[in-house]
Amino acid sequence: EADIYQTPRYLVIGTGKKITLECSQTMGHDKMYWYQQDPGMELHLIHYSYGVNSTEKGDLSSESTVSRIRTEHFPLTLESARPSHTSQYLCASSGDSVYAEAFFGQGTRLTVV
Amino acid sequence: AQSVAQPEDQVNVAEGNPLTVKCTYSVSGNPYLFWYVQYPNRGLQFLLKYITGDNLVKGSYGFEAEFNKSQTSFHLKKPSALVSDSALYFCAVRDWDGGYQKVTFGTGTKLQVIP
């Protein structure tokens, strides 16, 4: 098992609430990523970071925000959750090399009611 | 811009038969190719990768993949499928994009192994 953890695994929350999805890794990786996964399975990159204080938006526009204050921690925040945010969110990290594979957390399945 | 295509949404195979999950790619430079597997309610797990060298790459759980430069393909294979191989499989390519490394995933293929 990879040393990357996501909490919570499952979350049901009401519309308008603020939520933070946690992601931590103990591998010392500089590169971290957040993906949103459709029910139909496709992965969409929504945020990535190449190190502390570095964050970029991904290919899919998202209303969420991220921060990278510590190497091991890459939380994702939704200021005001909406039903359209209902999805599976996957966090990943990788080594610096272009050859390096990614390690994924187990995911957070978010349902906004 | 790099891209990855997995032409089959689903592949069905009988247990004990060989399986193939297809992937084609497009990159401007050298291709660094990966296969990942996702079991229900889990994150993705790395299976194998191609960097350079032998065109046949061996990975976890008895899987292997064949790199074909002329056909720009990187198909995942296994000689004898198990019911426990039923899962989602993702092909990915990693390359440089404007000075940054970028990983692009395919749309995924659902493998169903029938007992």
mmCIF file with all atom_site columns, C-alpha atoms in Angstrom:
data_model
loop_
_atom_site.group_PDB
_atom_site.id
_atom_site.type_symbol
_atom_site.label_atom_id
_atom_site.label_alt_id
_atom_site.label_comp_id
_atom_site.label_asym_id
_atom_site.label_entity_id
_atom_site.label_seq_id
_atom_site.pdbx_PDB_ins_code
_atom_site.Cartn_x
_atom_site.Cartn_y
_atom_site.Cartn_z
_atom_site.occupancy
_atom_site.B_iso_or_equiv
_atom_site.pdbx_formal_charge
_atom_site.auth_seq_id
_atom_site.auth_comp_id
_atom_site.auth_asym_id
_atom_site.auth_atom_id
_atom_site.pdbx_PDB_model_num
ATOM 1   C CA . GLU A 1 1   ? 0.000   0.000   0.000   1.00 0.00 ? 1   GLU A CA 1
ATOM 2   C CA . ALA A 1 2   ? 1.199   3.493   -0.880  1.00 0.00 ? 2   ALA A CA 1
ATOM 3   C CA . ASP A 1 3   ? 1.770   6.044   1.870   1.00 0.00 ? 3   ASP A CA 1
ATOM 4   C CA . ILE A 1 4   ? -0.814  8.543   0.764   1.00 0.00 ? 4   ILE A CA 1
ATOM 5   C CA . TYR A 1 5   ? -3.978  9.063   2.723   1.00 0.00 ? 5   TYR A CA 1
ATOM 6   C CA . GLN A 1 6   ? -7.255  10.799  2.105   1.00 0.00 ? 6   GLN A CA 1
ATOM 7   C CA . THR A 1 7   ? -9.903  11.686  4.632   1.00 0.00 ? 7   THR A CA 1
ATOM 8   C CA . PRO A 1 8   ? -12.778 11.359  4.840   1.00 0.00 ? 8   PRO A CA 1
ATOM 9   C CA . ARG A 1 9   ? -13.477 8.331   2.624   1.00 0.00 ? 9   ARG A CA 1
ATOM 10  C CA . TYR A 1 10  ? -17.136 9.240   2.335   1.00 0.00 ? 10  TYR A CA 1
ATOM 11  C CA . LEU A 1 11  ? -18.888 12.551  2.989   1.00 0.00 ? 11  LEU A CA 1
ATOM 12  C CA . VAL A 1 12  ? -22.514 13.587  2.671   1.00 0.00 ? 12  VAL A CA 1
ATOM 13  C CA . ILE A 1 13  ? -23.060 17.274  3.164   1.00 0.00 ? 13  ILE A CA 1
ATOM 14  C CA . GLY A 1 14  ? -25.730 19.895  2.613   1.00 0.00 ? 14  GLY A CA 1
ATOM 15  C CA . THR A 1 15  ? -25.703 22.562  -0.074  1.00 0.00 ? 15  THR A CA 1
ATOM 16  C CA . GLY A 1 16  ? -23.850 25.717  0.884   1.00 0.00 ? 16  GLY A CA 1
ATOM 17  C CA . LYS A 1 17  ? -21.534 24.126  3.428   1.00 0.00 ? 17  LYS A CA 1
ATOM 18  C CA . LYS A 1 18  ? -17.794 24.652  3.366   1.00 0.00 ? 18  LYS A CA 1
ATOM 19  C CA . ILE A 1 19  ? -15.750 21.472  3.185   1.00 0.00 ? 19  ILE A CA 1
ATOM 20  C CA . THR A 1 20  ? -12.101 20.504  3.134   1.00 0.00 ? 20  THR A CA 1
ATOM 21  C CA . LEU A 1 21  ? -10.866 17.212  1.751   1.00 0.00 ? 21  LEU A CA 1
ATOM 22  C CA . GLU A 1 22  ? -7.596  16.162  3.321   1.00 0.00 ? 22  GLU A CA 1
ATOM 23  C CA . CYS A 1 23  ? -4.670  14.530  1.537   1.00 0.00 ? 23  CYS A CA 1
ATOM 24  C CA . SER A 1 24  ? -1.332  13.641  3.114   1.00 0.00 ? 24  SER A CA 1
ATOM 25  C CA . GLN A 1 25  ? 1.676   11.679  1.902   1.00 0.00 ? 25  GLN A CA 1
ATOM 26  C CA . THR A 1 26  ? 4.742   10.491  3.750   1.00 0.00 ? 26  THR A CA 1
ATOM 27  C CA . MET A 1 27  ? 6.963   9.842   0.733   1.00 0.00 ? 27  MET A CA 1
ATOM 28  C CA . GLY A 1 28  ? 8.459   13.333  0.549   1.00 0.00 ? 28  GLY A CA 1
ATOM 29  C CA . HIS A 1 29  ? 7.089   13.883  -2.954  1.00 0.00 ? 29  HIS A CA 1
ATOM 30  C CA . ASP A 1 30  ? 7.107   17.428  -4.254  1.00 0.00 ? 30  ASP A CA 1
ATOM 31  C CA . LYS A 1 31  ? 4.485   16.756  -6.917  1.00 0.00 ? 31  LYS A CA 1
ATOM 32  C CA . MET A 1 32  ? 0.891   16.318  -5.818  1.00 0.00 ? 32  MET A CA 1
ATOM 33  C CA . TYR A 1 33  ? -2.380  16.233  -7.757  1.00 0.00 ? 33  TYR A CA 1
ATOM 34  C CA . TRP A 1 34  ? -6.145  16.295  -7.311  1.00 0.00 ? 34  TRP A CA 1
ATOM 35  C CA . TYR A 1 35  ? -8.376  14.481  -9.774  1.00 0.00 ? 35  TYR A CA 1
ATOM 36  C CA . GLN A 1 36  ? -12.137 14.432  -10.070 1.00 0.00 ? 36  GLN A CA 1
ATOM 37  C CA . GLN A 1 37  ? -13.546 11.164  -11.323 1.00 0.00 ? 37  GLN A CA 1
ATOM 38  C CA . ASP A 1 38  ? -16.852 10.913  -13.166 1.00 0.00 ? 38  ASP A CA 1
ATOM 39  C CA . PRO A 1 39  ? -19.331 8.212   -12.274 1.00 0.00 ? 39  PRO A CA 1
ATOM 40  C CA . GLY A 1 40  ? -18.515 6.822   -15.696 1.00 0.00 ? 40  GLY A CA 1
ATOM 41  C CA . MET A 1 41  ? -14.847 6.592   -14.675 1.00 0.00 ? 41  MET A CA 1
ATOM 42  C CA . GLU A 1 42  ? -12.912 9.307   -16.569 1.00 0.00 ? 42  GLU A CA 1
ATOM 43  C CA . LEU A 1 43  ? -10.300 11.196  -14.529 1.00 0.00 ? 43  LEU A CA 1
ATOM 44  C CA . HIS A 1 44  ? -10.040 14.970  -14.735 1.00 0.00 ? 44  HIS A CA 1
ATOM 45  C CA . LEU A 1 45  ? -7.082  16.885  -13.300 1.00 0.00 ? 45  LEU A CA 1
ATOM 46  C CA . ILE A 1 46  ? -8.403  19.823  -11.273 1.00 0.00 ? 46  ILE A CA 1
ATOM 47  C CA . HIS A 1 47  ? -5.318  21.001  -9.330  1.00 0.00 ? 47  HIS A CA 1
ATOM 48  C CA . TYR A 1 48  ? -1.629  20.234  -9.060  1.00 0.00 ? 48  TYR A CA 1
ATOM 49  C CA . SER A 1 49  ? 1.361   21.366  -7.094  1.00 0.00 ? 49  SER A CA 1
ATOM 50  C CA . TYR A 1 50  ? 5.076   21.070  -7.743  1.00 0.00 ? 50  TYR A CA 1
ATOM 51  C CA . GLY A 1 51  ? 6.106   21.969  -4.231  1.00 0.00 ? 51  GLY A CA 1
ATOM 52  C CA . VAL A 1 52  ? 5.455   24.150  -1.210  1.00 0.00 ? 52  VAL A CA 1
ATOM 53  C CA . ASN A 1 53  ? 3.635   27.375  -2.101  1.00 0.00 ? 53  ASN A CA 1
ATOM 54  C CA . SER A 1 54  ? 3.162   26.178  -5.686  1.00 0.00 ? 54  SER A CA 1
ATOM 55  C CA . THR A 1 55  ? -0.366  25.436  -6.920  1.00 0.00 ? 55  THR A CA 1
ATOM 56  C CA . GLU A 1 56  ? -1.869  25.426  -10.401 1.00 0.00 ? 56  GLU A CA 1
ATOM 57  C CA . LYS A 1 57  ? -5.275  24.783  -11.875 1.00 0.00 ? 57  LYS A CA 1
ATOM 58  C CA . GLY A 1 58  ? -5.665  21.663  -13.944 1.00 0.00 ? 58  GLY A CA 1
ATOM 59  C CA . ASP A 1 59  ? -7.432  20.895  -17.168 1.00 0.00 ? 59  ASP A CA 1
ATOM 60  C CA . LEU A 1 60  ? -10.938 20.838  -15.702 1.00 0.00 ? 60  LEU A CA 1
ATOM 61  C CA . SER A 1 61  ? -12.275 24.074  -14.289 1.00 0.00 ? 61  SER A CA 1
ATOM 62  C CA . SER A 1 62  ? -13.200 23.653  -10.655 1.00 0.00 ? 62  SER A CA 1
ATOM 63  C CA . GLU A 1 63  ? -14.690 25.911  -8.008  1.00 0.00 ? 63  GLU A CA 1
ATOM 64  C CA . SER A 1 64  ? -12.453 24.295  -5.429  1.00 0.00 ? 64  SER A CA 1
ATOM 65  C CA . THR A 1 65  ? -9.188  25.732  -4.134  1.00 0.00 ? 65  THR A CA 1
ATOM 66  C CA . VAL A 1 66  ? -6.031  24.079  -2.819  1.00 0.00 ? 66  VAL A CA 1
ATOM 67  C CA . SER A 1 67  ? -3.083  25.039  -0.674  1.00 0.00 ? 67  SER A CA 1
ATOM 68  C CA . ARG A 1 68  ? 0.418   23.611  -0.198  1.00 0.00 ? 68  ARG A CA 1
ATOM 69  C CA . ILE A 1 69  ? 1.932   24.980  2.967   1.00 0.00 ? 69  ILE A CA 1
ATOM 70  C CA . ARG A 1 70  ? 3.757   21.749  3.818   1.00 0.00 ? 70  ARG A CA 1
ATOM 71  C CA . THR A 1 71  ? 5.257   19.194  1.463   1.00 0.00 ? 71  THR A CA 1
ATOM 72  C CA . GLU A 1 72  ? 3.221   16.349  2.884   1.00 0.00 ? 72  GLU A CA 1
ATOM 73  C CA . HIS A 1 73  ? -0.177  18.061  2.936   1.00 0.00 ? 73  HIS A CA 1
ATOM 74  C CA . PHE A 1 74  ? -2.370  19.128  -0.006  1.00 0.00 ? 74  PHE A CA 1
ATOM 75  C CA . PRO A 1 75  ? -5.926  19.900  1.116   1.00 0.00 ? 75  PRO A CA 1
ATOM 76  C CA . LEU A 1 76  ? -8.771  20.769  -1.242  1.00 0.00 ? 76  LEU A CA 1
ATOM 77  C CA . THR A 1 77  ? -11.493 23.190  -0.142  1.00 0.00 ? 77  THR A CA 1
ATOM 78  C CA . LEU A 1 78  ? -14.968 23.935  -1.440  1.00 0.00 ? 78  LEU A CA 1
ATOM 79  C CA . GLU A 1 79  ? -16.237 27.205  0.025   1.00 0.00 ? 79  GLU A CA 1
ATOM 80  C CA . SER A 1 80  ? -19.878 26.502  -0.777  1.00 0.00 ? 80  SER A CA 1
ATOM 81  C CA . ALA A 1 81  ? -20.779 22.970  -1.792  1.00 0.00 ? 81  ALA A CA 1
ATOM 82  C CA . ARG A 1 82  ? -23.366 22.369  -4.511  1.00 0.00 ? 82  ARG A CA 1
ATOM 83  C CA . PRO A 1 83  ? -24.974 19.177  -5.841  1.00 0.00 ? 83  PRO A CA 1
ATOM 84  C CA . SER A 1 84  ? -22.873 19.548  -9.005  1.00 0.00 ? 84  SER A CA 1
ATOM 85  C CA . HIS A 1 85  ? -19.794 18.929  -6.818  1.00 0.00 ? 85  HIS A CA 1
ATOM 86  C CA . THR A 1 86  ? -20.966 15.411  -6.094  1.00 0.00 ? 86  THR A CA 1
ATOM 87  C CA . SER A 1 87  ? -18.155 13.167  -7.314  1.00 0.00 ? 87  SER A CA 1
ATOM 88  C CA . GLN A 1 88  ? -15.182 11.021  -6.360  1.00 0.00 ? 88  GLN A CA 1
ATOM 89  C CA . TYR A 1 89  ? -12.028 13.021  -5.586  1.00 0.00 ? 89  TYR A CA 1
ATOM 90  C CA . LEU A 1 90  ? -8.640  11.338  -5.884  1.00 0.00 ? 90  LEU A CA 1
ATOM 91  C CA . CYS A 1 91  ? -5.372  12.716  -4.561  1.00 0.00 ? 91  CYS A CA 1
ATOM 92  C CA . ALA A 1 92  ? -2.028  11.550  -5.939  1.00 0.00 ? 92  ALA A CA 1
ATOM 93  C CA . SER A 1 93  ? 1.670   12.248  -5.580  1.00 0.00 ? 93  SER A CA 1
ATOM 94  C CA . SER A 1 94  ? 4.735   11.352  -7.584  1.00 0.00 ? 94  SER A CA 1
ATOM 95  C CA . GLY A 1 95  ? 8.489   11.659  -7.596  1.00 0.00 ? 95  GLY A CA 1
ATOM 96  C CA . ASP A 1 96  ? 10.222  14.345  -9.627  1.00 0.00 ? 96  ASP A CA 1
ATOM 97  C CA . SER A 1 97  ? 11.360  12.197  -12.528 1.00 0.00 ? 97  SER A CA 1
ATOM 98  C CA . VAL A 1 98  ? 9.284   12.087  -15.700 1.00 0.00 ? 98  VAL A CA 1
ATOM 99  C CA . TYR A 1 99  ? 9.610   8.295   -15.344 1.00 0.00 ? 99  TYR A CA 1
ATOM 100 C CA . ALA A 1 100 ? 8.054   8.234   -11.899 1.00 0.00 ? 100 ALA A CA 1
ATOM 101 C CA . GLU A 1 101 ? 4.715   6.599   -11.365 1.00 0.00 ? 101 GLU A CA 1
ATOM 102 C CA . ALA A 1 102 ? 1.970   8.223   -9.346  1.00 0.00 ? 102 ALA A CA 1
ATOM 103 C CA . PHE A 1 103 ? 0.673   6.970   -6.018  1.00 0.00 ? 103 PHE A CA 1
ATOM 104 C CA . PHE A 1 104 ? -3.003  7.466   -5.328  1.00 0.00 ? 104 PHE A CA 1
ATOM 105 C CA . GLY A 1 105 ? -5.005  7.778   -2.163  1.00 0.00 ? 105 GLY A CA 1
ATOM 106 C CA . GLN A 1 106 ? -8.161  5.729   -1.774  1.00 0.00 ? 106 GLN A CA 1
ATOM 107 C CA . GLY A 1 107 ? -10.365 8.652   -2.689  1.00 0.00 ? 107 GLY A CA 1
ATOM 108 C CA . THR A 1 108 ? -13.129 10.691  -1.107  1.00 0.00 ? 108 THR A CA 1
ATOM 109 C CA . ARG A 1 109 ? -16.627 10.118  -2.363  1.00 0.00 ? 109 ARG A CA 1
ATOM 110 C CA . LEU A 1 110 ? -18.488 13.393  -1.868  1.00 0.00 ? 110 LEU A CA 1
ATOM 111 C CA . THR A 1 111 ? -22.266 13.702  -2.039  1.00 0.00 ? 111 THR A CA 1
ATOM 112 C CA . VAL A 1 112 ? -23.863 17.133  -1.768  1.00 0.00 ? 112 VAL A CA 1
ATOM 113 C CA . VAL A 1 113 ? -27.581 17.072  -1.045  1.00 0.00 ? 113 VAL A CA 1
ATOM 114 C CA . ALA B 2 1   ? -0.144  18.208  -26.995 1.00 0.00 ? 1   ALA B CA 1
ATOM 115 C CA . GLN B 2 2   ? -0.066  14.678  -25.668 1.00 0.00 ? 2   GLN B CA 1
ATOM 116 C CA . SER B 2 3   ? -3.068  12.360  -25.685 1.00 0.00 ? 3   SER B CA 1
ATOM 117 C CA . VAL B 2 4   ? -4.041  8.823   -24.812 1.00 0.00 ? 4   VAL B CA 1
ATOM 118 C CA . ALA B 2 5   ? -6.901  6.798   -26.269 1.00 0.00 ? 5   ALA B CA 1
ATOM 119 C CA . GLN B 2 6   ? -8.516  3.689   -24.871 1.00 0.00 ? 6   GLN B CA 1
ATOM 120 C CA . PRO B 2 7   ? -10.914 2.688   -27.632 1.00 0.00 ? 7   PRO B CA 1
ATOM 121 C CA . GLU B 2 8   ? -12.918 0.148   -25.621 1.00 0.00 ? 8   GLU B CA 1
ATOM 122 C CA . ASP B 2 9   ? -15.155 1.177   -22.738 1.00 0.00 ? 9   ASP B CA 1
ATOM 123 C CA . GLN B 2 10  ? -15.481 -2.445  -21.674 1.00 0.00 ? 10  GLN B CA 1
ATOM 124 C CA . VAL B 2 11  ? -13.736 -5.721  -22.395 1.00 0.00 ? 11  VAL B CA 1
ATOM 125 C CA . ASN B 2 12  ? -15.280 -9.067  -21.506 1.00 0.00 ? 12  ASN B CA 1
ATOM 126 C CA . VAL B 2 13  ? -13.154 -12.190 -21.326 1.00 0.00 ? 13  VAL B CA 1
ATOM 127 C CA . ALA B 2 14  ? -13.678 -15.682 -19.995 1.00 0.00 ? 14  ALA B CA 1
ATOM 128 C CA . GLU B 2 15  ? -11.625 -16.796 -17.030 1.00 0.00 ? 15  GLU B CA 1
ATOM 129 C CA . GLY B 2 16  ? -8.482  -18.565 -18.178 1.00 0.00 ? 16  GLY B CA 1
ATOM 130 C CA . ASN B 2 17  ? -8.439  -16.864 -21.572 1.00 0.00 ? 17  ASN B CA 1
ATOM 131 C CA . PRO B 2 18  ? -5.831  -14.302 -22.579 1.00 0.00 ? 18  PRO B CA 1
ATOM 132 C CA . LEU B 2 19  ? -6.835  -10.670 -22.225 1.00 0.00 ? 19  LEU B CA 1
ATOM 133 C CA . THR B 2 20  ? -5.837  -7.486  -24.013 1.00 0.00 ? 20  THR B CA 1
ATOM 134 C CA . VAL B 2 21  ? -6.749  -3.936  -23.060 1.00 0.00 ? 21  VAL B CA 1
ATOM 135 C CA . LYS B 2 22  ? -5.852  -1.473  -25.784 1.00 0.00 ? 22  LYS B CA 1
ATOM 136 C CA . CYS B 2 23  ? -4.144  1.892   -25.550 1.00 0.00 ? 23  CYS B CA 1
ATOM 137 C CA . THR B 2 24  ? -2.774  4.247   -28.177 1.00 0.00 ? 24  THR B CA 1
ATOM 138 C CA . TYR B 2 25  ? -0.896  7.448   -27.519 1.00 0.00 ? 25  TYR B CA 1
ATOM 139 C CA . SER B 2 26  ? 0.335   10.651  -29.098 1.00 0.00 ? 26  SER B CA 1
ATOM 140 C CA . VAL B 2 27  ? 3.301   12.630  -27.757 1.00 0.00 ? 27  VAL B CA 1
ATOM 141 C CA . SER B 2 28  ? 5.753   15.087  -29.236 1.00 0.00 ? 28  SER B CA 1
ATOM 142 C CA . GLY B 2 29  ? 8.807   13.636  -27.504 1.00 0.00 ? 29  GLY B CA 1
ATOM 143 C CA . ASN B 2 30  ? 9.748   10.295  -25.984 1.00 0.00 ? 30  ASN B CA 1
ATOM 144 C CA . PRO B 2 31  ? 6.758   8.402   -24.607 1.00 0.00 ? 31  PRO B CA 1
ATOM 145 C CA . TYR B 2 32  ? 6.722   7.484   -20.935 1.00 0.00 ? 32  TYR B CA 1
ATOM 146 C CA . LEU B 2 33  ? 3.735   5.180   -20.632 1.00 0.00 ? 33  LEU B CA 1
ATOM 147 C CA . PHE B 2 34  ? 1.969   3.723   -17.634 1.00 0.00 ? 34  PHE B CA 1
ATOM 148 C CA . TRP B 2 35  ? -0.851  1.352   -16.769 1.00 0.00 ? 35  TRP B CA 1
ATOM 149 C CA . TYR B 2 36  ? -2.909  1.649   -13.603 1.00 0.00 ? 36  TYR B CA 1
ATOM 150 C CA . VAL B 2 37  ? -5.711  -0.479  -12.183 1.00 0.00 ? 37  VAL B CA 1
ATOM 151 C CA . GLN B 2 38  ? -8.630  0.690   -10.061 1.00 0.00 ? 38  GLN B CA 1
ATOM 152 C CA . TYR B 2 39  ? -10.704 -1.666  -7.960  1.00 0.00 ? 39  TYR B CA 1
ATOM 153 C CA . PRO B 2 40  ? -14.164 -0.574  -6.729  1.00 0.00 ? 40  PRO B CA 1
ATOM 154 C CA . ASN B 2 41  ? -14.107 2.275   -4.209  1.00 0.00 ? 41  ASN B CA 1
ATOM 155 C CA . ARG B 2 42  ? -10.326 2.490   -4.318  1.00 0.00 ? 42  ARG B CA 1
ATOM 156 C CA . GLY B 2 43  ? -7.699  4.775   -5.781  1.00 0.00 ? 43  GLY B CA 1
ATOM 157 C CA . LEU B 2 44  ? -5.569  3.806   -8.750  1.00 0.00 ? 44  LEU B CA 1
ATOM 158 C CA . GLN B 2 45  ? -2.685  1.377   -8.331  1.00 0.00 ? 45  GLN B CA 1
ATOM 159 C CA . PHE B 2 46  ? 0.392   1.360   -10.537 1.00 0.00 ? 46  PHE B CA 1
ATOM 160 C CA . LEU B 2 47  ? 0.823   -1.800  -12.662 1.00 0.00 ? 47  LEU B CA 1
ATOM 161 C CA . LEU B 2 48  ? 3.746   -1.171  -14.982 1.00 0.00 ? 48  LEU B CA 1
ATOM 162 C CA . LYS B 2 49  ? 5.544   1.416   -17.087 1.00 0.00 ? 49  LYS B CA 1
ATOM 163 C CA . TYR B 2 50  ? 7.566   1.787   -20.251 1.00 0.00 ? 50  TYR B CA 1
ATOM 164 C CA . ILE B 2 51  ? 10.541  4.123   -20.266 1.00 0.00 ? 51  ILE B CA 1
ATOM 165 C CA . THR B 2 52  ? 12.956  2.723   -22.810 1.00 0.00 ? 52  THR B CA 1
ATOM 166 C CA . GLY B 2 53  ? 14.500  -0.578  -23.823 1.00 0.00 ? 53  GLY B CA 1
ATOM 167 C CA . ASP B 2 54  ? 12.588  -3.839  -24.207 1.00 0.00 ? 54  ASP B CA 1
ATOM 168 C CA . ASN B 2 55  ? 9.225   -3.433  -25.877 1.00 0.00 ? 55  ASN B CA 1
ATOM 169 C CA . LEU B 2 56  ? 7.660   -6.027  -23.585 1.00 0.00 ? 56  LEU B CA 1
ATOM 170 C CA . VAL B 2 57  ? 7.282   -4.720  -20.071 1.00 0.00 ? 57  VAL B CA 1
ATOM 171 C CA . LYS B 2 58  ? 6.357   -6.975  -17.176 1.00 0.00 ? 58  LYS B CA 1
ATOM 172 C CA . GLY B 2 59  ? 4.419   -5.693  -14.205 1.00 0.00 ? 59  GLY B CA 1
ATOM 173 C CA . SER B 2 60  ? 2.399   -6.638  -11.165 1.00 0.00 ? 60  SER B CA 1
ATOM 174 C CA . TYR B 2 61  ? -0.140  -9.492  -10.889 1.00 0.00 ? 61  TYR B CA 1
ATOM 175 C CA . GLY B 2 62  ? 1.132   -11.226 -14.053 1.00 0.00 ? 62  GLY B CA 1
ATOM 176 C CA . PHE B 2 63  ? 0.326   -8.329  -16.356 1.00 0.00 ? 63  PHE B CA 1
ATOM 177 C CA . GLU B 2 64  ? 2.578   -7.230  -19.179 1.00 0.00 ? 64  GLU B CA 1
ATOM 178 C CA . ALA B 2 65  ? 2.374   -4.573  -21.854 1.00 0.00 ? 65  ALA B CA 1
ATOM 179 C CA . GLU B 2 66  ? 3.748   -4.376  -25.345 1.00 0.00 ? 66  GLU B CA 1
ATOM 180 C CA . PHE B 2 67  ? 5.135   -1.086  -26.611 1.00 0.00 ? 67  PHE B CA 1
ATOM 181 C CA . ASN B 2 68  ? 4.858   -0.619  -30.372 1.00 0.00 ? 68  ASN B CA 1
ATOM 182 C CA . LYS B 2 69  ? 6.425   2.598   -31.601 1.00 0.00 ? 69  LYS B CA 1
ATOM 183 C CA . SER B 2 70  ? 5.242   2.315   -35.202 1.00 0.00 ? 70  SER B CA 1
ATOM 184 C CA . GLN B 2 71  ? 1.644   1.811   -34.137 1.00 0.00 ? 71  GLN B CA 1
ATOM 185 C CA . THR B 2 72  ? 1.967   4.207   -31.167 1.00 0.00 ? 72  THR B CA 1
ATOM 186 C CA . SER B 2 73  ? 0.352   1.592   -28.968 1.00 0.00 ? 73  SER B CA 1
ATOM 187 C CA . PHE B 2 74  ? 0.906   0.242   -25.484 1.00 0.00 ? 74  PHE B CA 1
ATOM 188 C CA . HIS B 2 75  ? -1.560  -2.612  -25.029 1.00 0.00 ? 75  HIS B CA 1
ATOM 189 C CA . LEU B 2 76  ? -1.942  -4.334  -21.683 1.00 0.00 ? 76  LEU B CA 1
ATOM 190 C CA . LYS B 2 77  ? -1.962  -8.131  -21.732 1.00 0.00 ? 77  LYS B CA 1
ATOM 191 C CA . LYS B 2 78  ? -2.232  -11.153 -19.516 1.00 0.00 ? 78  LYS B CA 1
ATOM 192 C CA . PRO B 2 79  ? -1.934  -14.759 -20.695 1.00 0.00 ? 79  PRO B CA 1
ATOM 193 C CA . SER B 2 80  ? -4.674  -16.141 -18.446 1.00 0.00 ? 80  SER B CA 1
ATOM 194 C CA . ALA B 2 81  ? -7.367  -13.931 -16.935 1.00 0.00 ? 81  ALA B CA 1
ATOM 195 C CA . LEU B 2 82  ? -8.625  -14.299 -13.374 1.00 0.00 ? 82  LEU B CA 1
ATOM 196 C CA . VAL B 2 83  ? -12.012 -13.231 -12.042 1.00 0.00 ? 83  VAL B CA 1
ATOM 197 C CA . SER B 2 84  ? -10.100 -11.048 -9.567  1.00 0.00 ? 84  SER B CA 1
ATOM 198 C CA . ASP B 2 85  ? -8.658  -9.089  -12.514 1.00 0.00 ? 85  ASP B CA 1
ATOM 199 C CA . SER B 2 86  ? -12.083 -7.508  -13.038 1.00 0.00 ? 86  SER B CA 1
ATOM 200 C CA . ALA B 2 87  ? -11.521 -3.788  -12.526 1.00 0.00 ? 87  ALA B CA 1
ATOM 201 C CA . LEU B 2 88  ? -11.007 -0.487  -14.316 1.00 0.00 ? 88  LEU B CA 1
ATOM 202 C CA . TYR B 2 89  ? -7.769  -0.069  -16.222 1.00 0.00 ? 89  TYR B CA 1
ATOM 203 C CA . PHE B 2 90  ? -6.223  3.262   -17.130 1.00 0.00 ? 90  PHE B CA 1
ATOM 204 C CA . CYS B 2 91  ? -3.438  3.961   -19.563 1.00 0.00 ? 91  CYS B CA 1
ATOM 205 C CA . ALA B 2 92  ? -1.424  7.152   -19.008 1.00 0.00 ? 92  ALA B CA 1
ATOM 206 C CA . VAL B 2 93  ? 1.364   9.091   -20.681 1.00 0.00 ? 93  VAL B CA 1
ATOM 207 C CA . ARG B 2 94  ? 3.756   11.466  -18.969 1.00 0.00 ? 94  ARG B CA 1
ATOM 208 C CA . ASP B 2 95  ? 5.576   14.122  -20.930 1.00 0.00 ? 95  ASP B CA 1
ATOM 209 C CA . TRP B 2 96  ? 6.837   17.683  -20.780 1.00 0.00 ? 96  TRP B CA 1
ATOM 210 C CA . ASP B 2 97  ? 4.328   20.402  -21.545 1.00 0.00 ? 97  ASP B CA 1
ATOM 211 C CA . GLY B 2 98  ? 5.549   23.986  -21.571 1.00 0.00 ? 98  GLY B CA 1
ATOM 212 C CA . GLY B 2 99  ? 8.336   23.261  -19.115 1.00 0.00 ? 99  GLY B CA 1
ATOM 213 C CA . TYR B 2 100 ? 6.154   21.258  -16.775 1.00 0.00 ? 100 TYR B CA 1
ATOM 214 C CA . GLN B 2 101 ? 5.622   17.534  -16.530 1.00 0.00 ? 101 GLN B CA 1
ATOM 215 C CA . LYS B 2 102 ? 2.093   16.567  -17.403 1.00 0.00 ? 102 LYS B CA 1
ATOM 216 C CA . VAL B 2 103 ? 0.292   13.259  -16.964 1.00 0.00 ? 103 VAL B CA 1
ATOM 217 C CA . THR B 2 104 ? -2.608  12.465  -19.263 1.00 0.00 ? 104 THR B CA 1
ATOM 218 C CA . PHE B 2 105 ? -4.911  9.549   -18.501 1.00 0.00 ? 105 PHE B CA 1
ATOM 219 C CA . GLY B 2 106 ? -7.059  7.637   -20.930 1.00 0.00 ? 106 GLY B CA 1
ATOM 220 C CA . THR B 2 107 ? -10.780 7.372   -20.359 1.00 0.00 ? 107 THR B CA 1
ATOM 221 C CA . GLY B 2 108 ? -10.462 3.931   -18.800 1.00 0.00 ? 108 GLY B CA 1
ATOM 222 C CA . THR B 2 109 ? -11.528 0.418   -19.789 1.00 0.00 ? 109 THR B CA 1
ATOM 223 C CA . LYS B 2 110 ? -13.692 -1.756  -17.625 1.00 0.00 ? 110 LYS B CA 1
ATOM 224 C CA . LEU B 2 111 ? -12.455 -5.348  -17.668 1.00 0.00 ? 111 LEU B CA 1
ATOM 225 C CA . GLN B 2 112 ? -14.996 -8.001  -16.829 1.00 0.00 ? 112 GLN B CA 1
ATOM 226 C CA . VAL B 2 113 ? -13.682 -11.547 -16.402 1.00 0.00 ? 113 VAL B CA 1
ATOM 227 C CA . ILE B 2 114 ? -16.483 -14.056 -16.616 1.00 0.00 ? 114 ILE B CA 1
ATOM 228 C CA . PRO B 2 115 ? -16.208 -17.231 -14.505 1.00 0.00 ? 115 PRO B CA 1
#
